[in-house]
Amino acid sequence: MTEKDWQKKWDEWELYKLDFNSGKPIYSIDVPPRYADGMLHVGHATHYIKMDFVARYKRMRGNEVFFPLCVDVNGMPIELSVEKQYKVDRKKTPRDKLIELCTEFANKNLEVIRQQFRSFGMSLDESQFYRTDSHSYRRITQLSFLKMLEKGMVYKKRHPVLWCPSCSTALASADVEYYPRKADLNWIKFQVAGEEEFVEVATTRPELICVCQAIGVNPEDKSKKLLIGKELITPIFNKRVKVLADKKIDPEFGSGIVMICSIGDKDDLEWIYKYNLPLEQALDEEGKLTKLAGKYVGMSTEAGRKAILEDLRAKELIEKVEETEQSVGLCWRCKAPVEFLQISQWFLKTLEYKKDVLETSKQIKWRPKHMEIRLKNWINSLTWDWVISRQRYFATPIPIWECERCGEIVPASPDMCYVDPTRDKPPVENCPSCGGKLKGCEDVFDTWMDSSMTALYNCYWGRDDKKFERLYPMSLRPQSHDIIRSWAMYTILRSFLLTEKKPWDNILIDGFILAPDGRPMHSSWGNIVDPLPIVEEYGADAFRYWASKCMIGSDLPFQHKEANHGRRFLRKLESIQRFIWLSLDSKPDEPKELRAVDRWIVSCYNQVVANVSKAIESFDFPRAIEQIEVFAWHELADQYLEMVKWRLKGEKDLSARWTLYQIGLGLTKLLAPFLCFSTEETYQDHYKRYEREKSIHASEWPKPIKIGKMDMLPGELAKEVIGTIRNWKNKNRMALNAPIERVEIIAGEKAEQISLVSEDIAQTLRIKDLAILEESEDIKEEILGVRPQIGRIGAQFKEKTKEIVSLIKRADPKEAHSKIERDNEWQITLREGEGVSITQDHLKFETGYSIRGRKCDLIRVEDLLIAIVS
Ligand SMILES: [Zn+2]
Ligand SMILES: [Zn+2]
């Protein structure tokens, strides 16, 4: 059956449907809702597949697994895609129309996403499906806001906020990423008021001269001391501004004299508040210069900068321009540089709860452990509360109305939610304090307000108290490291504010999958790897194999060769099962006793079961798959199957057959979380008719096979000896089934144990005559040949070399050896009668072994001596 057919069967069987009434413990996964813009690369696929490993493993371990299919259908990327795809301008299109288009766009992607998930073999539960734009989801976001409003945790205030002029919305600190950038630092001449003298003020943003409120110098900068307290006159705008002394000003930056503008960067803002300077707005919500900029009004910051520099240059007010490196904050969605704007916004108190978030985080098990540091550092660096309102439209509306006359806020009542105040009626007709008209809030929530509710939504918070009690906190949050400061941090914060508890027991932080060139995948670099053609080419299981090789938390480049390796491994597994089922015609009964080599492979298998379980429990998938692979490939296929072949011919060997069945089934189960399709195929083809469960994915995780306290040594010895002699055959270019005349194993005190497996050794290697001895005095080292060292002979004997070499070759090596042993030299006589003395230096003796006069090869394996007589 194809992978698609299996998906259909699994649906029919409802394998992944959560059953609250099964009585099993619930393992719940706070699945990251897939973003509904349809974009998909190998990184997404790899992350989700790793979550699937956990879900499948936990089901086999006897858990009811909560693993919802979910999509994120809020926010800007969808709005931007809609503007692009439908060629609409958001400013000219009615709000309702835009929301409709966004919903339509997302809906189209939902089926695509569902199919993508299915093609990787994700075992997501569709019965718990949710989307973040549903009324049911948005209702929870709104309820949580109302609750926080009631508790005084949110407030509205006019305050400078980070602003993306391109998206025209406020942003939270977590939405801004800082990058180094080269910029021009202009040394601009400002006149000292009442004097002839000019000083140079260094700035990268001359367009903000219009809102320059003061000039700053460092008080320890001796050369600037005289300026402190004086006034300068701003060029073009001719405004008098005071020179302040502040220790935070870097005297090494440019001229050491800087402008303090209303809104330039965070430092400016700090000084504005510190020195109580006016907060003037140089930029509007689209990043255009305001009336304060005089003749530059309406220009973008770049255009304004260019224009004012031209004017300054014309007046010869630019002393010089130098290149400088600066750190610029970019909007994480659209990568436009952000500005600070003073606008009335809603805030969620964050600073007040820093300690609580850190305490709550401590109760969560972070994997890898070191990732928690990123959360700590981020929280400790926060200086502002979280701006939760956005001036967008495709998101959850803020459920409030405001009085147009007095500004009074009228929140929706909880039973009204979900509510859209731009369309729905307020709970009261008019403003309760002044009777004025109420206007529905047009702002929406930051989409993290929705996203940070996933754990609470999953646990039926605000929907079903009984289920909430049972589910909360969730078992696991898997997510990537780039959104620790947003998704992880906000979820912990919101969960704490609403429940005073942690949202999950474990958080699993994954790394990035990079392009094969080692760089991050980026559409503008054209290096995005689409997983679907890879799945198509290699099969989903080969792709899942690659995912299993990716260490949690590490950034790794995608490698085709791993998928290819996965495909080879799958073929090997197939051939193992084929071998097993060529030998079996039913499920063999358990034998009374296991033969030594069977005990050996069972004990190897038991070790693997223990190690793999341990590795998966700690999310170390590469270690798990490596353990299974080494076992399947090397111990089982290369060794055991070779060792057992002879016992499968003719009369039924129960011990061998039972072992093959148990290990064949166990191996399939160990691989089921990883290779979900091929293991199902194997199970259905061979094992199902003898086992209870309808699917391998509904079966129990394997336990070690009980073999009692039997001696493992004979099996180990058989494996060692057989491996060694097989290598010897290989080296001697003999077919593996080529017969060997006689082998003697000198085994010392292990002779008795090795005798127990002598038949296995002889049969596997086709040894006609195998003797196991405690010791042997019959093995002798002897001289088999002698080779003249021509270089040395030539150096000493010159033109006689040829003759000497031919004499050495014709001599009896044993005789030559004994002469040199006795006399330290060997006299040979040349044709002309001349005697020359040959010493050890001129020769190389070849030694070998013989046993009772017959040549043999001697191999030492630990404390065994193996003599192969040829
Ligand atoms: Zn933006
Ligand atoms: Zn009012």
mmCIF file of C-alpha atoms in Angstrom, residues 456-678:
data_model
loop_
_atom_site.group_PDB
_atom_site.id
_atom_site.type_symbol
_atom_site.label_atom_id
_atom_site.label_comp_id
_atom_site.label_asym_id
_atom_site.label_seq_id
_atom_site.Cartn_x
_atom_site.Cartn_y
_atom_site.Cartn_z
ATOM 1 C CA LEU A 456 -4.997 27.563 27.988
ATOM 2 C CA TYR A 457 -7.176 27.049 24.947
ATOM 3 C CA ASN A 458 -5.969 23.467 24.538
ATOM 4 C CA CYS A 459 -6.843 22.787 28.159
ATOM 5 C CA TYR A 460 -10.387 24.123 27.686
ATOM 6 C CA TRP A 461 -9.783 27.149 29.930
ATOM 7 C CA GLY A 462 -12.993 29.210 29.966
ATOM 8 C CA ARG A 463 -14.806 26.392 28.158
ATOM 9 C CA ASP A 464 -14.906 23.292 30.310
ATOM 10 C CA ASP A 465 -13.650 23.400 33.888
ATOM 11 C CA LYS A 466 -13.530 19.612 34.301
ATOM 12 C CA LYS A 467 -11.340 19.140 31.248
ATOM 13 C CA PHE A 468 -9.201 22.078 32.345
ATOM 14 C CA GLU A 469 -8.558 20.431 35.708
ATOM 15 C CA ARG A 470 -7.531 17.259 33.954
ATOM 16 C CA LEU A 471 -5.355 18.749 31.216
ATOM 17 C CA TYR A 472 -3.605 21.727 32.780
ATOM 18 C CA PRO A 473 -0.615 22.145 32.809
ATOM 19 C CA MET A 474 0.191 20.503 29.525
ATOM 20 C CA SER A 475 2.961 17.927 29.242
ATOM 21 C CA LEU A 476 5.048 19.478 26.494
ATOM 22 C CA ARG A 477 5.558 22.677 24.527
ATOM 23 C CA PRO A 478 7.748 22.131 21.448
ATOM 24 C CA GLN A 479 8.959 25.265 19.694
ATOM 25 C CA SER A 480 11.980 26.824 18.038
ATOM 26 C CA HIS A 481 14.558 29.060 19.708
ATOM 27 C CA ASP A 482 13.788 32.242 17.762
ATOM 28 C CA ILE A 483 10.485 32.688 19.555
ATOM 29 C CA ILE A 484 11.590 32.065 23.135
ATOM 30 C CA ARG A 485 11.225 35.776 23.885
ATOM 31 C CA SER A 486 7.806 35.933 22.315
ATOM 32 C CA TRP A 487 5.820 32.703 22.257
ATOM 33 C CA ALA A 488 7.425 30.997 25.260
ATOM 34 C CA MET A 489 7.732 34.168 27.327
ATOM 35 C CA TYR A 490 4.205 35.459 26.609
ATOM 36 C CA THR A 491 2.618 32.059 27.239
ATOM 37 C CA ILE A 492 4.335 31.765 30.607
ATOM 38 C CA LEU A 493 3.327 35.333 31.469
ATOM 39 C CA ARG A 494 -0.331 34.967 30.427
ATOM 40 C CA SER A 495 -0.686 31.557 32.026
ATOM 41 C CA PHE A 496 0.746 32.864 35.256
ATOM 42 C CA LEU A 497 -1.499 35.951 35.219
ATOM 43 C CA LEU A 498 -4.613 33.878 34.595
ATOM 44 C CA THR A 499 -3.916 30.711 36.600
ATOM 45 C CA GLU A 500 -0.822 31.411 38.746
ATOM 46 C CA LYS A 501 0.558 28.137 37.405
ATOM 47 C CA LYS A 502 3.041 27.017 34.793
ATOM 48 C CA PRO A 503 1.554 26.239 31.355
ATOM 49 C CA TRP A 504 3.548 23.035 30.773
ATOM 50 C CA ASP A 505 5.828 20.552 32.500
ATOM 51 C CA ASN A 506 8.415 20.478 29.712
ATOM 52 C CA ILE A 507 9.530 22.833 26.990
ATOM 53 C CA LEU A 508 11.507 21.447 24.090
ATOM 54 C CA ILE A 509 13.447 24.069 22.156
ATOM 55 C CA ASP A 510 14.480 23.160 18.652
ATOM 56 C CA GLY A 511 17.055 24.728 16.361
ATOM 57 C CA PHE A 512 16.842 25.867 12.772
ATOM 58 C CA ILE A 513 17.242 23.796 9.687
ATOM 59 C CA LEU A 514 19.589 25.674 7.398
ATOM 60 C CA ALA A 515 19.914 25.465 3.645
ATOM 61 C CA PRO A 516 22.450 22.901 2.345
ATOM 62 C CA ASP A 517 24.860 25.849 1.890
ATOM 63 C CA GLY A 518 24.817 26.376 5.672
ATOM 64 C CA ARG A 519 22.975 29.702 5.487
ATOM 65 C CA PRO A 520 19.493 30.295 6.859
ATOM 66 C CA MET A 521 16.798 29.601 4.275
ATOM 67 C CA HIS A 522 15.583 32.827 2.758
ATOM 68 C CA SER A 523 13.316 33.354 -0.204
ATOM 69 C CA SER A 524 15.460 36.266 -1.387
ATOM 70 C CA TRP A 525 18.517 33.993 -1.443
ATOM 71 C CA GLY A 526 16.616 31.345 -3.358
ATOM 72 C CA ASN A 527 17.892 28.597 -1.053
ATOM 73 C CA ILE A 528 14.628 27.391 0.435
ATOM 74 C CA VAL A 529 14.337 23.626 0.346
ATOM 75 C CA ASP A 530 10.806 22.359 -0.217
ATOM 76 C CA PRO A 531 10.342 19.044 1.597
ATOM 77 C CA LEU A 532 7.558 17.763 -0.654
ATOM 78 C CA PRO A 533 9.718 16.815 -3.654
ATOM 79 C CA ILE A 534 12.092 15.086 -1.223
ATOM 80 C CA VAL A 535 9.219 13.104 0.246
ATOM 81 C CA GLU A 536 8.138 12.350 -3.288
ATOM 82 C CA GLU A 537 11.589 11.138 -4.298
ATOM 83 C CA TYR A 538 12.792 9.289 -1.202
ATOM 84 C CA GLY A 539 9.522 8.538 0.572
ATOM 85 C CA ALA A 540 8.209 10.079 3.780
ATOM 86 C CA ASP A 541 9.992 7.541 5.966
ATOM 87 C CA ALA A 542 13.385 8.365 4.474
ATOM 88 C CA PHE A 543 12.645 12.017 5.164
ATOM 89 C CA ARG A 544 11.547 11.185 8.708
ATOM 90 C CA TYR A 545 14.802 9.268 9.098
ATOM 91 C CA TRP A 546 16.685 12.479 8.271
ATOM 92 C CA ALA A 547 14.590 14.344 10.856
ATOM 93 C CA SER A 548 15.484 11.772 13.496
ATOM 94 C CA LYS A 549 19.163 12.529 12.915
ATOM 95 C CA CYS A 550 18.744 16.201 13.863
ATOM 96 C CA MET A 551 19.799 16.945 17.408
ATOM 97 C CA ILE A 552 17.228 18.981 19.326
ATOM 98 C CA GLY A 553 18.262 22.601 19.724
ATOM 99 C CA SER A 554 20.994 22.592 17.069
ATOM 100 C CA ASP A 555 21.010 24.569 13.836
ATOM 101 C CA LEU A 556 21.763 22.083 11.070
ATOM 102 C CA PRO A 557 21.966 22.251 7.283
ATOM 103 C CA PHE A 558 19.623 20.000 5.341
ATOM 104 C CA GLN A 559 21.438 17.095 3.713
ATOM 105 C CA HIS A 560 20.053 15.037 0.883
ATOM 106 C CA LYS A 561 22.552 12.322 1.655
ATOM 107 C CA GLU A 562 20.829 11.628 4.981
ATOM 108 C CA ALA A 563 17.510 11.052 3.220
ATOM 109 C CA ASN A 564 19.339 8.802 0.819
ATOM 110 C CA HIS A 565 20.914 6.956 3.708
ATOM 111 C CA GLY A 566 17.428 6.603 5.160
ATOM 112 C CA ARG A 567 16.268 4.948 1.995
ATOM 113 C CA ARG A 568 19.140 2.459 2.163
ATOM 114 C CA PHE A 569 18.324 1.672 5.765
ATOM 115 C CA LEU A 570 14.705 1.035 4.795
ATOM 116 C CA ARG A 571 15.820 -1.427 2.129
ATOM 117 C CA LYS A 572 18.006 -3.198 4.668
ATOM 118 C CA LEU A 573 15.053 -3.476 7.029
ATOM 119 C CA GLU A 574 12.934 -4.882 4.248
ATOM 120 C CA SER A 575 15.530 -7.529 3.488
ATOM 121 C CA ILE A 576 15.731 -8.470 7.166
ATOM 122 C CA GLN A 577 11.975 -9.016 7.304
ATOM 123 C CA ARG A 578 12.068 -10.918 4.033
ATOM 124 C CA PHE A 579 14.704 -13.241 5.470
ATOM 125 C CA ILE A 580 12.695 -13.760 8.637
ATOM 126 C CA TRP A 581 9.466 -14.550 6.806
ATOM 127 C CA LEU A 582 11.113 -16.878 4.346
ATOM 128 C CA SER A 583 11.861 -18.988 7.395
ATOM 129 C CA LEU A 584 8.577 -18.643 9.262
ATOM 130 C CA ASP A 585 5.118 -19.768 8.279
ATOM 131 C CA SER A 586 3.367 -18.834 11.518
ATOM 132 C CA LYS A 587 4.034 -17.457 14.967
ATOM 133 C CA PRO A 588 6.384 -19.979 16.602
ATOM 134 C CA ASP A 589 5.672 -21.251 20.111
ATOM 135 C CA GLU A 590 8.050 -20.304 22.844
ATOM 136 C CA PRO A 591 10.803 -22.915 23.205
ATOM 137 C CA LYS A 592 11.678 -24.437 26.570
ATOM 138 C CA GLU A 593 15.175 -23.170 26.294
ATOM 139 C CA LEU A 594 17.012 -20.754 24.005
ATOM 140 C CA ARG A 595 20.143 -21.771 22.241
ATOM 141 C CA ALA A 596 23.286 -19.779 23.175
ATOM 142 C CA VAL A 597 23.455 -17.649 20.025
ATOM 143 C CA ASP A 598 19.745 -16.846 20.327
ATOM 144 C CA ARG A 599 20.287 -15.761 23.897
ATOM 145 C CA TRP A 600 23.082 -13.573 22.680
ATOM 146 C CA ILE A 601 20.954 -11.695 20.107
ATOM 147 C CA VAL A 602 18.061 -11.404 22.562
ATOM 148 C CA SER A 603 20.350 -9.834 25.132
ATOM 149 C CA CYS A 604 21.629 -7.374 22.498
ATOM 150 C CA TYR A 605 18.030 -6.557 21.636
ATOM 151 C CA ASN A 606 17.094 -6.035 25.278
ATOM 152 C CA GLN A 607 19.916 -3.576 25.656
ATOM 153 C CA VAL A 608 18.684 -1.669 22.600
ATOM 154 C CA VAL A 609 15.112 -1.525 23.931
ATOM 155 C CA ALA A 610 16.385 -0.010 27.171
ATOM 156 C CA ASN A 611 18.700 2.467 25.457
ATOM 157 C CA VAL A 612 16.174 3.593 22.861
ATOM 158 C CA SER A 613 13.460 4.147 25.457
ATOM 159 C CA LYS A 614 15.849 6.205 27.518
ATOM 160 C CA ALA A 615 16.967 8.239 24.511
ATOM 161 C CA ILE A 616 13.411 9.059 23.408
ATOM 162 C CA GLU A 617 12.380 9.987 26.946
ATOM 163 C CA SER A 618 15.118 12.616 26.863
ATOM 164 C CA PHE A 619 14.234 13.647 23.286
ATOM 165 C CA ASP A 620 17.593 12.424 21.999
ATOM 166 C CA PHE A 621 16.299 11.059 18.699
ATOM 167 C CA PRO A 622 19.698 10.769 16.950
ATOM 168 C CA ARG A 623 20.882 8.485 19.724
ATOM 169 C CA ALA A 624 17.717 6.397 19.561
ATOM 170 C CA ILE A 625 17.896 5.820 15.828
ATOM 171 C CA GLU A 626 21.610 5.134 15.949
ATOM 172 C CA GLN A 627 21.119 2.423 18.575
ATOM 173 C CA ILE A 628 18.447 0.752 16.475
ATOM 174 C CA GLU A 629 20.461 1.061 13.302
ATOM 175 C CA VAL A 630 23.645 -0.427 14.725
ATOM 176 C CA PHE A 631 21.645 -3.302 16.143
ATOM 177 C CA ALA A 632 19.626 -3.997 12.987
ATOM 178 C CA TRP A 633 22.440 -3.590 10.561
ATOM 179 C CA HIS A 634 25.441 -5.030 12.353
ATOM 180 C CA GLU A 635 24.328 -7.336 15.119
ATOM 181 C CA LEU A 636 21.162 -8.702 13.573
ATOM 182 C CA ALA A 637 21.717 -8.689 9.831
ATOM 183 C CA ASP A 638 25.494 -9.005 9.555
ATOM 184 C CA GLN A 639 25.957 -11.507 12.351
ATOM 185 C CA TYR A 640 22.928 -13.186 13.789
ATOM 186 C CA LEU A 641 21.125 -13.917 10.537
ATOM 187 C CA GLU A 642 24.314 -15.488 9.182
ATOM 188 C CA MET A 643 24.718 -17.519 12.349
ATOM 189 C CA VAL A 644 21.188 -18.851 12.251
ATOM 190 C CA LYS A 645 20.832 -19.674 8.556
ATOM 191 C CA TRP A 646 21.911 -23.329 8.864
ATOM 192 C CA ARG A 647 19.365 -23.967 11.601
ATOM 193 C CA LEU A 648 16.488 -22.836 9.444
ATOM 194 C CA LYS A 649 16.978 -25.560 6.886
ATOM 195 C CA GLY A 650 15.268 -28.906 7.330
ATOM 196 C CA GLU A 651 13.787 -29.760 10.697
ATOM 197 C CA LYS A 652 12.182 -26.988 12.709
ATOM 198 C CA ASP A 653 14.421 -25.260 15.182
ATOM 199 C CA LEU A 654 11.979 -23.650 17.589
ATOM 200 C CA SER A 655 14.567 -21.544 19.398
ATOM 201 C CA ALA A 656 15.784 -19.854 16.210
ATOM 202 C CA ARG A 657 12.303 -19.327 14.816
ATOM 203 C CA TRP A 658 10.866 -17.917 18.036
ATOM 204 C CA THR A 659 13.811 -15.546 18.371
ATOM 205 C CA LEU A 660 13.416 -14.326 14.802
ATOM 206 C CA TYR A 661 9.727 -13.614 15.323
ATOM 207 C CA GLN A 662 10.210 -11.770 18.608
ATOM 208 C CA ILE A 663 13.053 -9.655 17.360
ATOM 209 C CA GLY A 664 11.463 -9.033 13.974
ATOM 210 C CA LEU A 665 8.352 -7.688 15.688
ATOM 211 C CA GLY A 666 10.262 -5.823 18.392
ATOM 212 C CA LEU A 667 12.470 -4.084 15.866
ATOM 213 C CA THR A 668 9.402 -2.986 13.909
ATOM 214 C CA LYS A 669 7.897 -1.508 17.050
ATOM 215 C CA LEU A 670 11.066 0.314 18.042
ATOM 216 C CA LEU A 671 11.060 1.955 14.637
ATOM 217 C CA ALA A 672 7.336 2.725 14.512
ATOM 218 C CA PRO A 673 7.549 6.273 15.955
ATOM 219 C CA PHE A 674 10.218 7.134 13.389
ATOM 220 C CA LEU A 675 9.376 5.198 10.226
ATOM 221 C CA CYS A 676 5.614 5.221 10.590
ATOM 222 C CA PHE A 677 4.681 3.995 7.113
ATOM 223 C CA SER A 678 7.093 1.136 6.465
#
